[in-house]
Amino acid sequence: MNALLGVACPHCAALNRVPAARLGDRPKCGRCGRALFEGRPVALDAASFDVHAQRADLPLLVDFWAPWCGPCKAMAPQFEAAAAQLEPGMRLAKVDTEAEPALGARFAVRSIPTLALFLHGRELARVSGAMPAGEIVRWARANRPT
Ligand SMILES: [Zn+2]
């Protein structure tokens, strides 16, 4: 398969075209020159969210969180560890629902932390409550499209 995948840059949100077979070869962004994958979640705002969730071709796993939420803080290093395992086949991202209330409202996030998996603008699955890294990875793999 030489399919080209749309991969949104975690730094500048430019949409790059990367051959599927080369995802693991440390591809760089054609606009800003920085690495497209760094093994950690990317913080999204309303504008970059739409590029990653709708225009990109990688499943996007979003952690909806807030700075005042204790369980969210406890889960942050677990989510980071999950990113190292799930990239580059999946993009992991964080949405601060306090800084980006419109995104939390748009997806009717009622409790945090909430994880939601998106592809091409469609929400595939969602789960609430803090989870350890292994459970995040299992859940994401079980719910991503094959
Ligand atoms: Zn870039």
Coordinates of C-alpha atoms and ligand atoms in Angstrom, one line a residue:
M1 CA 0.0 0.0 0.0
N2 CA 1.4 3.4 -1.0
A3 CA -1.6 5.3 0.3
L4 CA -0.9 8.8 1.4
L5 CA -2.2 9.7 4.8
G6 CA -3.1 13.2 5.9
V7 CA -1.2 13.9 9.1
A8 CA -1.7 17.1 11.0
C9 CA 1.4 18.7 12.5
P10 CA 1.4 18.8 16.3
H11 CA 3.3 22.2 16.2
C12 CA 1.7 24.3 13.3
A13 CA -1.4 22.2 12.5
A14 CA -0.4 22.0 8.8
L15 CA -1.9 19.0 7.0
N16 CA 1.0 16.9 5.6
R17 CA 0.7 13.9 3.2
V18 CA 2.8 11.0 4.4
P19 CA 3.0 7.6 2.7
A20 CA 1.4 5.1 5.1
A21 CA 4.5 2.9 4.9
R22 CA 6.7 5.8 6.1
L23 CA 4.7 6.8 9.2
G24 CA 7.3 5.2 11.4
D25 CA 10.3 6.8 9.7
R26 CA 10.2 10.0 11.8
P27 CA 8.5 12.2 9.2
K28 CA 8.8 15.9 9.4
C29 CA 6.3 18.7 8.8
G30 CA 6.7 20.3 5.3
R31 CA 5.7 23.7 6.7
C32 CA 7.6 24.1 10.0
G33 CA 10.2 21.3 9.7
R34 CA 9.5 19.9 13.1
A35 CA 8.8 16.2 13.9
L36 CA 5.2 15.0 13.1
F37 CA 5.4 12.5 15.9
E38 CA 7.1 13.0 19.3
G39 CA 5.5 10.3 21.4
R40 CA 3.5 12.7 23.4
P41 CA 0.0 14.3 23.3
V42 CA -0.6 17.6 21.5
A43 CA -2.7 20.3 23.1
L44 CA -5.5 21.4 20.8
D45 CA -7.6 24.5 20.5
A46 CA -10.7 25.0 18.4
A47 CA -8.9 25.6 15.2
S48 CA -6.3 22.9 15.4
F49 CA -8.9 20.5 16.7
D50 CA -10.8 20.5 13.4
V51 CA -7.6 19.8 11.4
H52 CA -6.7 16.9 13.6
A53 CA -10.2 15.5 14.1
Q54 CA -11.7 16.1 10.6
R55 CA -9.1 16.6 7.9
A56 CA -6.4 14.2 9.1
D57 CA -6.5 10.5 8.4
L58 CA -5.3 9.2 11.7
P59 CA -7.7 8.3 14.5
L60 CA -7.6 11.0 17.1
L61 CA -7.8 10.1 20.8
V62 CA -8.7 13.2 22.8
D63 CA -8.4 13.6 26.6
F64 CA -10.9 16.2 27.7
W65 CA -9.5 17.6 31.0
A66 CA -9.3 20.7 33.2
P67 CA -6.6 22.2 35.4
W68 CA -8.8 21.9 38.6
C69 CA -9.5 18.2 38.1
G70 CA -7.4 16.0 40.4
P71 CA -8.1 12.7 38.5
C72 CA -7.2 14.5 35.2
K73 CA -3.8 15.4 36.6
A74 CA -3.3 11.9 37.9
M75 CA -4.1 10.5 34.5
A76 CA -1.8 13.0 32.5
P77 CA 1.4 10.9 32.8
Q78 CA -0.6 7.8 31.9
F79 CA -2.0 9.4 28.8
E80 CA 1.5 10.6 27.9
A81 CA 2.8 7.0 28.2
A82 CA -0.1 5.8 26.1
A83 CA 0.9 8.3 23.3
A84 CA 4.4 6.8 23.2
Q85 CA 2.8 3.4 22.5
L86 CA 0.0 4.4 20.2
E87 CA 1.8 6.8 17.8
P88 CA 2.2 6.9 14.9
G89 CA -0.9 4.9 14.0
M90 CA -3.0 7.2 16.2
R91 CA -2.7 10.8 17.3
L92 CA -3.3 11.6 21.0
A93 CA -4.4 15.0 22.0
K94 CA -5.5 17.0 25.0
V95 CA -8.3 19.6 25.2
D96 CA -8.4 21.8 28.2
T97 CA -12.1 22.3 28.7
E98 CA -11.6 25.4 30.8
A99 CA -9.4 27.2 28.1
E100 CA -11.6 25.8 25.3
P101 CA -15.2 25.7 26.7
A102 CA -16.7 25.7 23.2
L103 CA -15.1 22.3 22.4
G104 CA -16.3 20.8 25.7
A105 CA -19.8 22.1 25.0
R106 CA -19.7 21.0 21.3
F107 CA -19.1 17.4 22.4
A108 CA -21.3 17.6 25.5
V109 CA -18.5 16.6 27.8
R110 CA -20.2 16.3 31.2
S111 CA -17.5 14.7 33.3
I112 CA -13.7 14.8 33.1
P113 CA -11.5 13.2 32.4
T114 CA -13.3 11.9 29.3
L115 CA -11.5 10.1 26.4
A116 CA -13.1 10.3 23.0
L117 CA -11.9 8.7 19.7
F118 CA -12.5 10.6 16.5
L119 CA -11.9 9.8 12.8
H120 CA -12.8 12.1 9.9
G121 CA -15.0 14.2 12.2
R122 CA -17.0 11.3 13.5
E123 CA -16.9 10.3 17.2
L124 CA -16.3 6.5 17.3
A125 CA -16.3 5.9 21.1
R126 CA -16.0 7.6 24.4
V127 CA -15.3 6.7 28.0
S128 CA -15.1 8.7 31.2
G129 CA -12.9 8.3 34.2
A130 CA -9.2 8.1 34.8
M131 CA -7.4 5.0 33.4
P132 CA -3.9 3.7 33.6
A133 CA -1.7 3.7 30.4
G134 CA -2.3 0.0 29.6
E135 CA -6.0 0.4 29.8
I136 CA -6.0 3.5 27.6
V137 CA -4.0 1.7 25.0
R138 CA -6.2 -1.4 25.1
W139 CA -9.4 0.8 24.9
A140 CA -8.0 2.8 22.0
R141 CA -7.0 -0.3 20.0
A142 CA -10.3 -2.0 20.7
N143 CA -12.3 1.0 19.4
R144 CA -10.2 2.2 16.4
P145 CA -11.4 1.4 12.9
T146 CA -9.7 -1.7 11.4
Ligands
ZN1 ZN 4.4 21.9 11.3

